[in-house]
């Protein structure tokens, strides 16, 4: 939901920690992609229910799951590229997940 991030962005803008130029650049990037995709030519889908079926269809969900699995990266700090102490043996990177349990 927008209120999850927009209030923080507004605060950062007010305090000057986030320059408006950075927001403008990100918005420009998004609009450029939408233009390339032709979303301004025909911005509304003819059948929203069909769009939901396609986006939430098994083929789309399967592709999304495969992309998520393939995006997992194992990190090796070859040549000391990362600024880590030498005595650190492992690092846990964690975050919130919204995975729903599924039966195979």
Coordinates of C-alpha atoms in Angstrom, one line a residue:
X1 CA 0.0 0.0 0.0
X2 CA 1.3 3.5 -0.7
X3 CA 1.1 4.6 2.9
X4 CA 3.8 2.0 3.7
X5 CA 6.4 4.0 1.7
X6 CA 5.0 7.4 0.8
X7 CA 5.0 8.8 4.3
X8 CA 8.7 8.0 4.6
X9 CA 9.5 9.5 1.2
X10 CA 7.6 12.7 2.1
X11 CA 9.5 12.9 5.3
X12 CA 12.8 12.4 3.5
X13 CA 11.9 15.1 1.0
X14 CA 10.9 17.6 3.8
X15 CA 14.1 17.0 5.7
X16 CA 16.2 17.3 2.6
X17 CA 17.7 13.8 3.0
X18 CA 16.1 12.8 -0.4
X19 CA 16.5 15.3 -3.2
X20 CA 13.5 15.9 -5.4
X21 CA 15.8 15.3 -8.4
X22 CA 16.2 11.6 -7.3
X23 CA 12.4 11.2 -7.2
X24 CA 12.0 12.9 -10.5
X25 CA 14.7 10.5 -12.0
X26 CA 12.9 7.4 -10.7
X27 CA 9.5 8.6 -12.0
X28 CA 11.1 9.4 -15.3
X29 CA 12.5 5.8 -15.5
X30 CA 9.0 4.3 -14.7
X31 CA 7.3 6.5 -17.3
X32 CA 9.9 5.6 -19.9
X33 CA 9.3 1.9 -19.4
X34 CA 5.5 2.3 -19.5
X35 CA 6.0 4.3 -22.8
X36 CA 8.2 1.5 -24.2
X37 CA 5.5 -1.1 -23.2
X38 CA 2.8 0.9 -25.0
X39 CA 0.8 1.5 -21.8
X40 CA 0.0 5.0 -22.8
X41 CA -1.4 3.9 -26.2
X42 CA -4.0 1.7 -24.6
X43 CA -3.9 2.3 -20.9
X44 CA -7.0 0.3 -19.9
X45 CA -7.6 -3.4 -20.3
X46 CA -10.7 -4.4 -22.2
X47 CA -11.5 -7.2 -19.7
X48 CA -10.1 -6.7 -16.2
X49 CA -11.3 -10.1 -15.1
X50 CA -9.4 -11.8 -17.9
X51 CA -6.3 -9.7 -17.0
X52 CA -6.6 -11.0 -13.5
X53 CA -6.9 -14.6 -14.7
X54 CA -3.7 -14.2 -16.9
X55 CA -1.6 -12.5 -14.2
X56 CA -2.7 -14.9 -11.4
X57 CA -2.8 -17.9 -13.7
X58 CA -0.8 -21.0 -13.0
X59 CA 1.7 -20.2 -15.9
X60 CA 2.4 -16.8 -14.5
X61 CA 2.7 -18.0 -10.9
X62 CA 5.0 -20.8 -12.0
X63 CA 7.2 -18.4 -13.9
X64 CA 7.3 -16.0 -10.9
X65 CA 8.3 -18.9 -8.6
X66 CA 11.0 -20.1 -10.9
X67 CA 12.4 -16.5 -11.2
X68 CA 12.4 -16.2 -7.4
X69 CA 14.3 -19.5 -7.0
X70 CA 16.8 -18.6 -9.7
X71 CA 17.4 -15.2 -8.2
X72 CA 18.8 -16.7 -5.0
X73 CA 22.5 -15.9 -4.9
X74 CA 25.2 -17.6 -2.9
X75 CA 27.9 -15.1 -2.1
X76 CA 31.6 -15.9 -1.9
X77 CA 33.9 -13.0 -0.9
X78 CA 36.6 -13.8 -3.4
X79 CA 39.6 -11.5 -3.2
X80 CA 38.2 -9.7 -0.2
X81 CA 35.9 -7.5 -2.3
X82 CA 33.3 -7.0 0.5
X83 CA 34.3 -5.0 3.5
X84 CA 34.0 -7.9 6.0
X85 CA 36.2 -8.8 8.9
X86 CA 38.4 -11.9 8.2
X87 CA 37.0 -13.8 11.3
X88 CA 33.4 -13.7 10.0
X89 CA 32.5 -17.3 8.9
X90 CA 28.9 -16.7 7.8
X91 CA 26.2 -14.1 7.4
X92 CA 22.5 -14.4 7.6
X93 CA 20.5 -12.2 5.4
X94 CA 16.8 -12.2 6.2
X95 CA 13.7 -10.3 5.5
X96 CA 9.9 -10.4 5.6
X97 CA 8.3 -13.0 3.3
X98 CA 4.7 -13.4 2.2
X99 CA 5.0 -17.0 1.1
X100 CA 1.8 -18.9 1.4
X101 CA 2.1 -22.6 2.1
X102 CA 1.2 -24.8 -0.9
X103 CA 0.7 -28.4 -1.2
X104 CA 2.6 -30.0 -4.1

